[in-house]
Coordinates of C-alpha atoms in Angstrom, one line a residue:
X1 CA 0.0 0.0 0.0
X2 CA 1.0 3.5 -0.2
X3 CA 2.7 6.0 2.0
X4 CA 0.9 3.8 5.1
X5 CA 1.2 0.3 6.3
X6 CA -1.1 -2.0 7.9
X7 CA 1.4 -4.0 9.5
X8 CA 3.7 -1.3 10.0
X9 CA 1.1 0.4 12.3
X10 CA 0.1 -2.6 14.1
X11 CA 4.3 -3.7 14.4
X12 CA 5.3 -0.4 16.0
X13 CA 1.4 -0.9 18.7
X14 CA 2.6 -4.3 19.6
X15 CA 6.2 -2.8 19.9
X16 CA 5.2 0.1 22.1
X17 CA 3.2 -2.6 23.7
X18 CA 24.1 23.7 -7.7
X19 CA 23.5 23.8 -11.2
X20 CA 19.8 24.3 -12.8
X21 CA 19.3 22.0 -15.9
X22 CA 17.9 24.1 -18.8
X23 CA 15.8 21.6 -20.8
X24 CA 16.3 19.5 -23.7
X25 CA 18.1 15.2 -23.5
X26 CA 18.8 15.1 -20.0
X27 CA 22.4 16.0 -18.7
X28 CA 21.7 12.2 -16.9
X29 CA 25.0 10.8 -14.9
X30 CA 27.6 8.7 -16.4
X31 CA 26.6 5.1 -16.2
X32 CA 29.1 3.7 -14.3
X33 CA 28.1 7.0 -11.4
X34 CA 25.0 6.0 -11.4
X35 CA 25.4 2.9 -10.6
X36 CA 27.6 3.1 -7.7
X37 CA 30.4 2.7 -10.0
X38 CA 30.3 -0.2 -11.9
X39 CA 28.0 -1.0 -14.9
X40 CA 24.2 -0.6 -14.8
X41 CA 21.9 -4.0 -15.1
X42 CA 20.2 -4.7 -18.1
X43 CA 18.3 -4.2 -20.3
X44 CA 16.9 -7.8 -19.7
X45 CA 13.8 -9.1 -21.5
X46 CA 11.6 -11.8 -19.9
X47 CA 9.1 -13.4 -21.8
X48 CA 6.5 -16.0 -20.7
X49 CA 8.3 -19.2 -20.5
X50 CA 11.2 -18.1 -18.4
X51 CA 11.2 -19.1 -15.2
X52 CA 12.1 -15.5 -13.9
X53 CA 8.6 -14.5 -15.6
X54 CA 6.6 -15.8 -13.0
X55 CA 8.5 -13.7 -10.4
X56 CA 7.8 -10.5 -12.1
X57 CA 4.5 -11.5 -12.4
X58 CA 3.6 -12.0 -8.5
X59 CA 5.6 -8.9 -7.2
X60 CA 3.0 -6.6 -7.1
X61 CA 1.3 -6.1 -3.6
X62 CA -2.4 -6.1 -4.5
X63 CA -2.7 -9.8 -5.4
X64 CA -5.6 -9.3 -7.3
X65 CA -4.1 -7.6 -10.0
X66 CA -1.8 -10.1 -12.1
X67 CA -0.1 -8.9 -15.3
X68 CA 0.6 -10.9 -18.3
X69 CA 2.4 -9.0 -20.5
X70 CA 4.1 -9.9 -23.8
X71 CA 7.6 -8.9 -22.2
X72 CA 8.9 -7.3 -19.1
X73 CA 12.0 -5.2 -19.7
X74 CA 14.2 -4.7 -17.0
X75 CA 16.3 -1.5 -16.6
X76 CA 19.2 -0.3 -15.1
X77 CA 19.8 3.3 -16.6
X78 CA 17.7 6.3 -18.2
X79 CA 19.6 5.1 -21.8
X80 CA 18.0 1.8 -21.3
X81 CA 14.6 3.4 -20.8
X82 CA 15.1 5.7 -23.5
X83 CA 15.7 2.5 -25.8
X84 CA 12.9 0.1 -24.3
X85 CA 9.9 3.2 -24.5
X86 CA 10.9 3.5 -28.3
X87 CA 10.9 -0.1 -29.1
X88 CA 7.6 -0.4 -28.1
X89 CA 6.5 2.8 -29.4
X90 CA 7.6 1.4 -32.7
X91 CA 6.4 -1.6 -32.5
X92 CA 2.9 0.0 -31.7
X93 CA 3.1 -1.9 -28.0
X94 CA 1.1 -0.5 -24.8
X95 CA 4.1 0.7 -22.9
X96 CA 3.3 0.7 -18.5
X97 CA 5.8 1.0 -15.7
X98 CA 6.4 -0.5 -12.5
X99 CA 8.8 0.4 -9.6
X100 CA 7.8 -1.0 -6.0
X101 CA 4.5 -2.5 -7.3
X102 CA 1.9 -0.8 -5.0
X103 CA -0.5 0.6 -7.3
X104 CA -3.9 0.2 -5.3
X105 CA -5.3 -0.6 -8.6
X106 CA -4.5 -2.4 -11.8
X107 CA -2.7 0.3 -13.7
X108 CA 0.2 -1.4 -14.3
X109 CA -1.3 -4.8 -15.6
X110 CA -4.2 -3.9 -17.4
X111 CA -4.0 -4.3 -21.2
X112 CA -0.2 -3.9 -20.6
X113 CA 2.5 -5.4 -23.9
X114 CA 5.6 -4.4 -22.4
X115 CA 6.6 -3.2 -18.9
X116 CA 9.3 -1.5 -17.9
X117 CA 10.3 -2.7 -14.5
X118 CA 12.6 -0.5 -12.4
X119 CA 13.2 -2.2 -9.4
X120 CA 16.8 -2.5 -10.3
X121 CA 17.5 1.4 -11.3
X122 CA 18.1 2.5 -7.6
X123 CA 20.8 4.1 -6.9
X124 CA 20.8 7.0 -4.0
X125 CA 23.3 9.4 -4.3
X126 CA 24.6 13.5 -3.8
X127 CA 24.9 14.6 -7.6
X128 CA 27.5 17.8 -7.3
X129 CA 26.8 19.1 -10.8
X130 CA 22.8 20.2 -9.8
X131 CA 23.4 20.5 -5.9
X132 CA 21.0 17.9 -5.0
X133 CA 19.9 14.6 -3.5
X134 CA 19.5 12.1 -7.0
X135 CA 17.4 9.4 -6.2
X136 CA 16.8 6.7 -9.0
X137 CA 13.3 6.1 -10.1
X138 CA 13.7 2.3 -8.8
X139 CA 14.4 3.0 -4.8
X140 CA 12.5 1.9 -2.4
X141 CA 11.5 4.1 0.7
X142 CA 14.0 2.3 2.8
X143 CA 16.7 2.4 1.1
X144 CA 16.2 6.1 0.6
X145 CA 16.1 6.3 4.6
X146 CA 18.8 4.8 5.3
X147 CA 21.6 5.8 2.6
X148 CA 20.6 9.8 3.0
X149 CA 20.4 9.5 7.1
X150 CA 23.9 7.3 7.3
X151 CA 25.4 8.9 4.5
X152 CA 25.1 12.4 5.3
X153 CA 22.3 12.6 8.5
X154 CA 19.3 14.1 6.4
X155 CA 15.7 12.7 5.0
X156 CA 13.0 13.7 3.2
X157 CA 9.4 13.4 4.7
X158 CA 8.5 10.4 2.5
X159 CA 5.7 7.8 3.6
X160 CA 5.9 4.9 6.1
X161 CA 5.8 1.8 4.2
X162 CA 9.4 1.0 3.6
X163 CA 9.3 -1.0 0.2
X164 CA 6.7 1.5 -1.6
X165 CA 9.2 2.6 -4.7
X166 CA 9.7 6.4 -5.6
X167 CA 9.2 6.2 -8.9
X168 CA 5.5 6.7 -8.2
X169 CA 5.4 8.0 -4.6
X170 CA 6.8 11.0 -5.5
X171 CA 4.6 11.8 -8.3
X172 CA 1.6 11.8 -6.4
X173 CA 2.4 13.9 -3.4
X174 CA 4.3 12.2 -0.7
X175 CA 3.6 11.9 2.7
X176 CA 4.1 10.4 6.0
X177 CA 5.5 10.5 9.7
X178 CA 7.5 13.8 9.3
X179 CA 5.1 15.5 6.9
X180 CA 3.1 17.7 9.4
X181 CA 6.9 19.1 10.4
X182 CA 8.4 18.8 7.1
X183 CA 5.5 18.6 4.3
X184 CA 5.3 16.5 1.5
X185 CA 7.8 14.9 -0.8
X186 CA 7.0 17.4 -3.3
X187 CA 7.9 20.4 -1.1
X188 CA 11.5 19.2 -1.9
X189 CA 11.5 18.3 -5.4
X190 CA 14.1 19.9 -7.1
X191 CA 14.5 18.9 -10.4
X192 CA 12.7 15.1 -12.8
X193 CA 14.1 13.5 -15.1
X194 CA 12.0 11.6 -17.2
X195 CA 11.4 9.7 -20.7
X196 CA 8.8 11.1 -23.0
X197 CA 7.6 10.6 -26.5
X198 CA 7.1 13.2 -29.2
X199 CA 4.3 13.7 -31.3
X200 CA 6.4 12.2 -34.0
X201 CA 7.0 9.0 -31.8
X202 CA 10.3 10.0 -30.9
X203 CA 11.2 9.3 -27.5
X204 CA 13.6 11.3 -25.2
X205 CA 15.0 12.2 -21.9
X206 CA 14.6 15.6 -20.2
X207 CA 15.1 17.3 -17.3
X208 CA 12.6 19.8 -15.4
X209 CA 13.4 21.3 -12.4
X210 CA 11.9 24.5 -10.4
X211 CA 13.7 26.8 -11.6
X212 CA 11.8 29.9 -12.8
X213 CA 13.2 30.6 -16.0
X214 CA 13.4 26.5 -16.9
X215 CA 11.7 25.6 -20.2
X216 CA 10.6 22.2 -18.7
X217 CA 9.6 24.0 -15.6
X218 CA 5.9 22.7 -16.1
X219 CA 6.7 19.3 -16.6
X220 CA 8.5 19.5 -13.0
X221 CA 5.0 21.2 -11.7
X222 CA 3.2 17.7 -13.2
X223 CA 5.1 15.2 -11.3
X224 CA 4.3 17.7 -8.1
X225 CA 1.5 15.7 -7.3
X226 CA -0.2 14.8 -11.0
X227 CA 0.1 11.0 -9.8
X228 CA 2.0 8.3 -11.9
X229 CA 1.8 7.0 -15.3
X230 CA 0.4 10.6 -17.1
X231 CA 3.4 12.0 -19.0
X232 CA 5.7 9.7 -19.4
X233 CA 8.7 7.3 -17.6
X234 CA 10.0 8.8 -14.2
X235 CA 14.0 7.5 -14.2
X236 CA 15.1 10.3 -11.8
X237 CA 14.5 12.3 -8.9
X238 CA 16.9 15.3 -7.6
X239 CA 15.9 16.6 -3.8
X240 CA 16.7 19.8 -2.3
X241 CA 15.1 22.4 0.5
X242 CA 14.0 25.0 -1.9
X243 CA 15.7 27.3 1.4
X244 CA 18.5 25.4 1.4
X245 CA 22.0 27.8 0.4
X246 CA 25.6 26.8 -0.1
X247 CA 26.9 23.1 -1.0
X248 CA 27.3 21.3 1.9
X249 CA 24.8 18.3 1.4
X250 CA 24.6 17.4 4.9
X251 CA 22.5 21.2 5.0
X252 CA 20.8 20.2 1.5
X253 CA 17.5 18.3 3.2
X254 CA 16.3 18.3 6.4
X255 CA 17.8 16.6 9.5
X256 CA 15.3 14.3 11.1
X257 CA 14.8 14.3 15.0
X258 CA 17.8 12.5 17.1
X259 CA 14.9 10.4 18.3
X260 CA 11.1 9.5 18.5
X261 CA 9.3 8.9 21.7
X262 CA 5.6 6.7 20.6
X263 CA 2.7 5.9 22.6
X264 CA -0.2 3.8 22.1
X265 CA -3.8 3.3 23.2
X266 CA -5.7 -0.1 22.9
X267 CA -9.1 0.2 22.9
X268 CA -11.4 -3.1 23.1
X269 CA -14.7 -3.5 21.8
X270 CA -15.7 -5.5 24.4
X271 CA -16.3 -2.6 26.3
X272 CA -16.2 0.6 23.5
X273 CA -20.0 1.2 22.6
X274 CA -21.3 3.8 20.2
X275 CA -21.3 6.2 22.5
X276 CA -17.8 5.7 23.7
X277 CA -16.4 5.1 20.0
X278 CA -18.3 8.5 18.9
X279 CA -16.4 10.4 21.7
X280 CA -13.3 9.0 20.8
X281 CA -13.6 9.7 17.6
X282 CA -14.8 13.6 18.6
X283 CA -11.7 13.8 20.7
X284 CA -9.7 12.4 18.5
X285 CA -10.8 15.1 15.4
X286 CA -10.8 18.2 17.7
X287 CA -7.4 17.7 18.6
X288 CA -6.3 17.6 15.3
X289 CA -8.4 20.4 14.6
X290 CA -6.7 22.3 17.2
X291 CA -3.3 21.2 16.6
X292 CA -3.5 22.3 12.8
X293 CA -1.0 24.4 12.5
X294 CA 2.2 24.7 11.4
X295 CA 3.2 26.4 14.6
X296 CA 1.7 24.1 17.2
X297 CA 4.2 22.4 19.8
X298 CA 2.2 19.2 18.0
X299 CA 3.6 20.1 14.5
X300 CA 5.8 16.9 14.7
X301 CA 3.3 14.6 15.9
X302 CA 2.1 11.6 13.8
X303 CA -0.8 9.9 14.3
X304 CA -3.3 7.6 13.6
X305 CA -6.8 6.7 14.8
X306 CA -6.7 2.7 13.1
X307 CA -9.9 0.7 13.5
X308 CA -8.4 -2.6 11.8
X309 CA -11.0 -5.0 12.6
X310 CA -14.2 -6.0 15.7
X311 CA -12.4 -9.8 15.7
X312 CA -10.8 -12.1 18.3
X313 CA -7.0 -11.7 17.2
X314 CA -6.4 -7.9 16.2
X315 CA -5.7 -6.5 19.9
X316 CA -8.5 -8.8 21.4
X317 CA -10.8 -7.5 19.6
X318 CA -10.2 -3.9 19.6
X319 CA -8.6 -1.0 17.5
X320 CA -5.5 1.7 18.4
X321 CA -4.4 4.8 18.7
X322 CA -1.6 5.9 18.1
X323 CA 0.9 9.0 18.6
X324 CA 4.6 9.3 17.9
X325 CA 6.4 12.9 18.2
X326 CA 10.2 14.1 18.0
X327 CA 11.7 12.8 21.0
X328 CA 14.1 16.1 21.7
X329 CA 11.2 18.7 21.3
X330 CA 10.6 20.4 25.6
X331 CA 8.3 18.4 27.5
X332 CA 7.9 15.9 25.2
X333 CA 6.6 13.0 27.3
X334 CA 4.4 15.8 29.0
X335 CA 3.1 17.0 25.2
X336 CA 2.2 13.4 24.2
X337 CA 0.6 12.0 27.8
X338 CA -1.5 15.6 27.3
X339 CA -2.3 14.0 23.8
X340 CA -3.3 10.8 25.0
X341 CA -5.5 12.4 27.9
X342 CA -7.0 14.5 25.1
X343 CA -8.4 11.6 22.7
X344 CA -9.0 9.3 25.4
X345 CA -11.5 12.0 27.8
X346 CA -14.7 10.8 28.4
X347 CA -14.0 7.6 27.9
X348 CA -14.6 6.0 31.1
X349 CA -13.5 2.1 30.6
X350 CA -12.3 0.2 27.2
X351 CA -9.3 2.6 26.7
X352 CA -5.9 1.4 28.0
X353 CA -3.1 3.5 27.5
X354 CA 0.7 2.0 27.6
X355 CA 3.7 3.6 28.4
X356 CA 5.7 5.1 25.8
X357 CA 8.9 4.1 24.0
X358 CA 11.9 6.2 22.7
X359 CA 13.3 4.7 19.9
X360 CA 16.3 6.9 17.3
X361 CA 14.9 7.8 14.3
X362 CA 16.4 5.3 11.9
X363 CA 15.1 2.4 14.1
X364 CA 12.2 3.8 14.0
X365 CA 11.9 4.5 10.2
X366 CA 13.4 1.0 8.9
X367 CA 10.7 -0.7 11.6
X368 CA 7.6 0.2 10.2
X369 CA 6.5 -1.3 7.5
X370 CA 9.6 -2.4 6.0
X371 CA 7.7 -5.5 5.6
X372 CA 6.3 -6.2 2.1
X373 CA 3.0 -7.0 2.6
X374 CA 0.5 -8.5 0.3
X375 CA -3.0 -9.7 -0.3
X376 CA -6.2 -9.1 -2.1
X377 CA -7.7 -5.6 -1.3
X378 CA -9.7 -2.3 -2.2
X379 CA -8.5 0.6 -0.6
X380 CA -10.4 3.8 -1.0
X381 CA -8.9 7.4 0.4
X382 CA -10.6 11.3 1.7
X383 CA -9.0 14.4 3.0
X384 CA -10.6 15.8 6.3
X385 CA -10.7 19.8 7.1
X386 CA -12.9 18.8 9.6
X387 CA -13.4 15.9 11.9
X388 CA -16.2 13.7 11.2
X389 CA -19.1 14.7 12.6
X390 CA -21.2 12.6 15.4
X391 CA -23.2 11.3 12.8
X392 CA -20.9 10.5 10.5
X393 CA -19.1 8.2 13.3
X394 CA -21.9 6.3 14.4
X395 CA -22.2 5.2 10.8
X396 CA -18.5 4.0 10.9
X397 CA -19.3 2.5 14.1
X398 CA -22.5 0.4 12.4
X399 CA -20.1 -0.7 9.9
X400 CA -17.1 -1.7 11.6
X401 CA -19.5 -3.3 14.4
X402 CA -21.0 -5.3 11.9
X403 CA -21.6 -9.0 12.7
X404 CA -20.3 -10.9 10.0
X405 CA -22.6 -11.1 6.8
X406 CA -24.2 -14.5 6.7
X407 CA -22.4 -14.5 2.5
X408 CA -19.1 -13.6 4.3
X409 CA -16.4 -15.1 7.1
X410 CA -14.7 -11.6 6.8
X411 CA -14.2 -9.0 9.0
X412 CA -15.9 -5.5 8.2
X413 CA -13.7 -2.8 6.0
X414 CA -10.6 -1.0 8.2
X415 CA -10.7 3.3 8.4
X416 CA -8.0 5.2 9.5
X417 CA -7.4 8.4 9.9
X418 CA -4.0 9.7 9.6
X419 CA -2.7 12.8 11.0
X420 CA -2.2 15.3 8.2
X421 CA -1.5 19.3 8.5
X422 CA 1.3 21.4 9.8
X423 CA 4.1 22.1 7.3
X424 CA 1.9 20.6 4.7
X425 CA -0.6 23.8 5.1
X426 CA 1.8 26.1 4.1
X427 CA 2.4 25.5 0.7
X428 CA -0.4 26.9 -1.9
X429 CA -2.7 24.8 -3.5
X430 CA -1.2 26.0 -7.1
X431 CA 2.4 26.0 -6.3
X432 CA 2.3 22.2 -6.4
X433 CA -0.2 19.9 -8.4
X434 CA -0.9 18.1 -5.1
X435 CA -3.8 21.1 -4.5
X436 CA -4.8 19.1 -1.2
X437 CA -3.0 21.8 1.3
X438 CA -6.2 22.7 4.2
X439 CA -6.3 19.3 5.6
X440 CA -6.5 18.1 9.2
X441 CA -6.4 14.3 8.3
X442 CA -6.1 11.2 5.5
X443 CA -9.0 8.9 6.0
X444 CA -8.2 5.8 4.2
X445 CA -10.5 2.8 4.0
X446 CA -9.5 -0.7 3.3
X447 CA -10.9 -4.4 3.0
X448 CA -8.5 -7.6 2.5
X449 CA -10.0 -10.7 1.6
X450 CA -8.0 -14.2 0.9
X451 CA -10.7 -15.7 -1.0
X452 CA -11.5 -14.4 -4.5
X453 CA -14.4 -15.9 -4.9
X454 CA -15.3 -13.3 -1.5
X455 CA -13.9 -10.3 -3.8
X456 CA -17.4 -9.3 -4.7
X457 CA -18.6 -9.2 -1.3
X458 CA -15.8 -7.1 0.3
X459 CA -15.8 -4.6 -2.0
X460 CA -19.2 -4.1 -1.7
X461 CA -19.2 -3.3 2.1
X462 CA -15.8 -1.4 1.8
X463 CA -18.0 0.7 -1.2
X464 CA -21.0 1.2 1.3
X465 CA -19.3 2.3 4.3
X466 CA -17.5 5.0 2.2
X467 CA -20.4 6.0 0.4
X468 CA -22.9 6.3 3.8
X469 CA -19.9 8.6 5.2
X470 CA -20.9 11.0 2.4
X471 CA -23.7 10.7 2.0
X472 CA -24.6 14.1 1.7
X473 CA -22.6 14.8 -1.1
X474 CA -22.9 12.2 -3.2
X475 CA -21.5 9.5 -1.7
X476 CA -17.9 11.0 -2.3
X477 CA -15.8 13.3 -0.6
X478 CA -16.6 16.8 -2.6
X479 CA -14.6 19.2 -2.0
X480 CA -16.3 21.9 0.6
X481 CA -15.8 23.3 3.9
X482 CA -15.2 19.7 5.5
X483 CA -13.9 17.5 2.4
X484 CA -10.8 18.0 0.3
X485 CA -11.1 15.5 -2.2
X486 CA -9.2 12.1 -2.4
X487 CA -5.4 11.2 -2.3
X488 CA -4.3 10.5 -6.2
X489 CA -1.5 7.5 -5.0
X490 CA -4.2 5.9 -3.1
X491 CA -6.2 5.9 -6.6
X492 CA -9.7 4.5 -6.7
X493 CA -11.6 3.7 -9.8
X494 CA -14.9 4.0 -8.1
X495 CA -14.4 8.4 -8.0
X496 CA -15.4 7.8 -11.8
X497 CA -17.7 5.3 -11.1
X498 CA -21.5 6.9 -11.6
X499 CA -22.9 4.1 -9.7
X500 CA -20.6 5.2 -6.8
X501 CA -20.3 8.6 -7.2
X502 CA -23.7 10.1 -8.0
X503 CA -22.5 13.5 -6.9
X504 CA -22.1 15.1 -10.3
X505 CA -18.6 16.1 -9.3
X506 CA -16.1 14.6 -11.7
X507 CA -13.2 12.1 -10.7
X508 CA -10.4 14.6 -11.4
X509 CA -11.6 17.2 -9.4
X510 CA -11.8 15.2 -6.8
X511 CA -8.1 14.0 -6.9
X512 CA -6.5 17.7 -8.4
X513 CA -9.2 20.3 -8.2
X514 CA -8.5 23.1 -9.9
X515 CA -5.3 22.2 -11.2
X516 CA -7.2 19.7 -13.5
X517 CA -6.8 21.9 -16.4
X518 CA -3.2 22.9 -16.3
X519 CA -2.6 19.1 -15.8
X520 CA -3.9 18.5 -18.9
X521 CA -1.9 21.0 -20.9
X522 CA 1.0 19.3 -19.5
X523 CA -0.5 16.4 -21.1
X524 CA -0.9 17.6 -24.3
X525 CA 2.6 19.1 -24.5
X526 CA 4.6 16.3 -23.4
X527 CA 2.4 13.0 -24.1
X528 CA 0.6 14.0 -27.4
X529 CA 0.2 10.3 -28.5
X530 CA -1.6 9.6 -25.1
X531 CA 1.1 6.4 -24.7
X532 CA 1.0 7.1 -21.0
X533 CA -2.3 6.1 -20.1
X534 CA -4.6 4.8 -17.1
X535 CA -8.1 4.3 -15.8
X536 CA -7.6 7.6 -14.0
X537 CA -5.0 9.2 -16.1
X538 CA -4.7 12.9 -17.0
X539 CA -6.8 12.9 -20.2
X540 CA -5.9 15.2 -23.3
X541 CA -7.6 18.3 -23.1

C-alpha cells in the first residue's frame, strides 16, 4: 500500500506494547556514477516461458491484479529506458511501468505489452553538478532512509511503508510520519528527469526542475502531485530544500529528529459502545483540529486513529491509537501524555493507555513497515478539514460493528485516519499539483480478503461504508468546507464510477481540483500520443 502500512502500524502498537538544468536530452549521470560505480543491469527481457517471468508476475502487492504482459523489460539506466519506450512505441506496443508494485489498482497490468520494471534502477546518491539529492526512479523508501540519514544525516518526509518505490510515490504527493513538520515529498523536489515521446513518436529524456526561468519547468509542476503514469517514464528524482544555500549536502535536506518517543492506546470492543467510540472519535478530530498548524508544539506529531478489525485476534478484539512525536522537542513526554489524555477523555472504561517508548529515528523508520506485505484488497482514500461529525461516526461504528454477513467469514472494511496538517498547510494549492494543502487528516479505508471468490462481497461493504460517510454529497468526498477531495497514490476507480459517485462532481476534481486543467496541458505538451495512459489518467484536453 501507499505512504501507510497496515502492518507497519500494528508492528510499532505491539512494539510500544548547484547547477539548474535548462531543458532539452537530460544532462543524466555517467553510467558507471549512477550505478555506484560499476556498470548498470540490463536491459533484460523476460518473456513467458522463463522461469524468472513468473516472479515479475507476483511482485505486485495487490494480489488481485496479475499482469501478463508480452515482455517485461528490466532496466538499469535512463539510456535503457530511452531504448525500451521507443521499441515499443515502434512496435505499436502498450508501454506501462512499475517500480515497488503498490499501485492500489490495476494500472500497471491492465491491457499492458511491455513493462518496464525499475526495481533494479536504484541508486541513491549526492549529484555535485545540480546540488541535489538524485534518487533513482527504482528505490524503495527504505533504502532512501537509510543511505541519505547514514550517508550524510538528512531525510526527506516520504511515507511509512518501507518497500513503496519512488518512482510513483513522488509523483503523487508524498507523505508520511514527518510531513506535518516537514511537508510533502514534493515540497522538496528539485529537479525530474523523465522519458517522454514526441508527437512524431520520438522518444527522449529531459530534465525539469523549479527553476523559474526552466523551459521544462511545467513538466517538473506535473510530477508535483499529477500522480503516476500521465506523461511519461519517471527514471530520476533530484531533492533539495528550496531554502536550502551553499553546498554542503549534509545542509541540503532536512535533519530528522535524534529520536522519537511513541505511545499507544488499545481500545477493546468489548467494552467501546457507540457512545464511547463516537467520543473518541470527537476527541480524536478536535485535537487535530486544534493542533493544525504549522506552529503548534504538536507540528511533529504523527498519528493515527486505526480501527483494523471488531475480531478475536487484532488487539483482542479492539482497535488503536496511536501518537509518535520528535523525542528532543521540551516536554515531550508531557506533550504526548497531554495527547493521550485528550483523545481518550470521556471515555470511562475500554481505553488502556501504555507507556511510551523512545526509539532513534532510523530504528524507527526501517521498523515500520519495512515488511512487504500483500494480499487481495480495495483501498479507498478522503482528505478531512474537519473531523467527522457525530453522525458520520456512528455510521462508521455500524459498519465496523457489523456482525459478520451471513455471505461472508470476513471482518468489516478497516478506516484510519491519519494525522495530516502542519508544514503541509503552508504551501499553496497551485504552487504544487498536489492542490490538497487545508487538511487536518487522511482517511483511508480498506478491505483484504483471501478468497476471491469473496472479492465481490468485500468490496461491496468497503463501497457502502465510504459511500454512507458521504452521504450528503454524493456519496464521495466533494470538495467543501469539510472534504478536500481524495489522495491520487491511493487511486480509486470508483471516484469515476457513476454508480458510486452520483455527486455530479467529476473524478479529477476530486483528486487535483482546480489544477485539473493545467494538468492537462502538460498532457498535451509532453504525451501528445496519449502512450501514457490509465483508468484515471490525465486525459488530453
Amino acid at each position: 500500500m501507499n505512504d501507510v502500512s497496515r502492518r507497519g502500524f500494528l508492528a510499532g502498537a505491539a512494539a510500544v506494547g548547484g547547477l539548474a538544468a535548462t531543458g532539452g536530452v537530460a544532462a543524466a549521470a555517467p553510467a558507471a556514477e549512477a550505478s555506484g560505480g560499476h556498470p548498470p543491469l540490463g536491459p533484460v527481457t523476460v518473456r513467458p516461458g522463463d522461469p524468472r517471468y513468473e516472479d515479475l508476475r507476483i511482485k505486485g502487492i495487490n494480489v488481485r491484479f496479475r499482469p501478463s504482459p508480452e515482455a517485461f523489460q528490466l532496466v538499469g539506466s535512463t539510456e535503457q529506458v530511452v531504448r525500451a519506450v521507443q521499441e515499443a512505441v515502434r512496435a505499436g506496443k502498450r508501454i506501462t511501468v512499475r517500480g515497488g508494485g503498490h499501485s492500489c489498482e490495476d494500472f500497471v497490468g491492465d491491457g499492458a505489452q511491455v513493462i518496464i520494471d525499475l526495481s533494479q534502477f536504484h541508486d541513491v546518491y549526492f549529484d555535485p553538478r545540480r546540488n541535489a539529492f538524485a534518487i533513482e526512479a527504482g528505490a524503495t523508501l527504505r533504502e532512501v532512509y537509510k543511505t541519505l540519514y547514514l550517508g550524510w544525516g538528512v531525510t526527506v518526509p516520504g511515507g511509512e511503508c518501507g518497500e513503496v518505490g519512488v518512482g510513483g510515490h513522488i509523483q503523487g504527493g508524498g507523505y508520511g510520519p514527518q510531513s506535518r513538520k516537514l511537508g510533502v515529498m514534493v515540497d522538496y523536489l528539485y529537479a525530474v528527469e523523465v522519458v517522454v515521446v514526441d508527437k512524431d513518436g520520438t522518444a527522449r529524456a529531459v530534465v525539469a526542475t523549479r527553476e523559474p526561468h526552466d523551459p521544462n519547468r511545467d513538466l517538473w509542476w506535473a510530477h508535483t502531485g499529477g500522480g503516476g503514469g500521465n506523461f511519461g517514464v519517471v527514471t530520476r528524482y533530484w531533492m533539495r530544500d528550496p531554502k536550502a544555500k551553499g553546498t554542503d549536502p549534509t545542509k541540503l535536506l532536512p535533519k530528522p529528529a535524534a529520536a522519537v518517543l511513541a505511545g499507544v492506546a488499545l481500545c477493546g470492543w468489548a467494552e467501546i459502545d457507540e457512545t464511547r467510540f463516537v467520543r473518541l472519535m470527537r476527541n480524536y478530530g478536535e485535537f487535530m483540529e486544534r493542533h493544525k498548524g504549522a506552529d503548534s508544539p504538536y507540528a511533529s506529531l504523527w498519528s493515527a486513529f486505526l480501527v483494523p478489525c471488531p475480531t478475536e485476534g487484532a488487539h483482542q478484539g479492539g482497535f488503536i491509537i496511536t501518537g509518535q512525536l520528535d523525542a528532543t522537542v521540551p516536554n515531550a513526554d508531557k506533550l504526548l501524555a497531554d495527547y493521550f489524555a485528550a483523545v481518550t477523555a470521556g471515555v470511562d472504561k475500554g481505553v488502556h493507555v501504555l507507556p511510551p517508548e523512545r526509539r532513534t529515528w532510523l530504528t524507527s523508520a526501517l521498523s515500520s513497515g519495512t515488511n512487504q506485505e500483500s494480499g487481495r484488497y480495495k483501498q479507498k482514500s478522503a482528505y478531512l478539514r474537519k473531523r467527522y461529525t457525530d453522525e458520520q461516526a456512528k455510521i462508521a461504528y455500524r459498519h465496523l460493528t457489523k456482525a459478520k454477513a451471513p455471505e461472508g467469514t470476513n471482518p468489516p472494511p478497516m478506516l484510519w485516519l491519519l494525522s495530516f496538517g502542519g508544514k503541509v498547510n503552508t504551501v499553496a494549492p497551485e504552487a504544487t499539483a498536489m492542490p490538497q494543502r487545508d487538511s487536518i487528516l487522511k482517511a483511508t479505508f480498506i478491505t483484504y480478503w483471501p478468497d476471491p471468490a469473496e472479492e465481490a462481497l468485500e468490496i461491496r461493504r468497503v463501497r457502502e461504508l465510504f459511500r454512507d460517510l458521504y452521504a450528503d454529497t454524493g456519496g464521495v468526498p466533494v470538495p467543501n468546507a469539510a472534504n478536500d477531495g481524495c489522495y491520487i497514490n491511493y487511486p480509486d476507480i470508483d471516484m469515476a464510477d457513476p454508480a458510486w459517485n452520483t455527486s455530479g462532481v467529476p473524478w479529477h476534481e476530486l483528486f487535483y481540483k482546480g489544477n485539473y486543467p493545467r494538468l492537462q496541458q502538460v498532457k498535451a505538451k509532453w504525451d501528445p500520443r496519449d502512450i501514457f495512459h490509465h483508468a484515471l489518467s490525465i486525459r488530453l484536453p
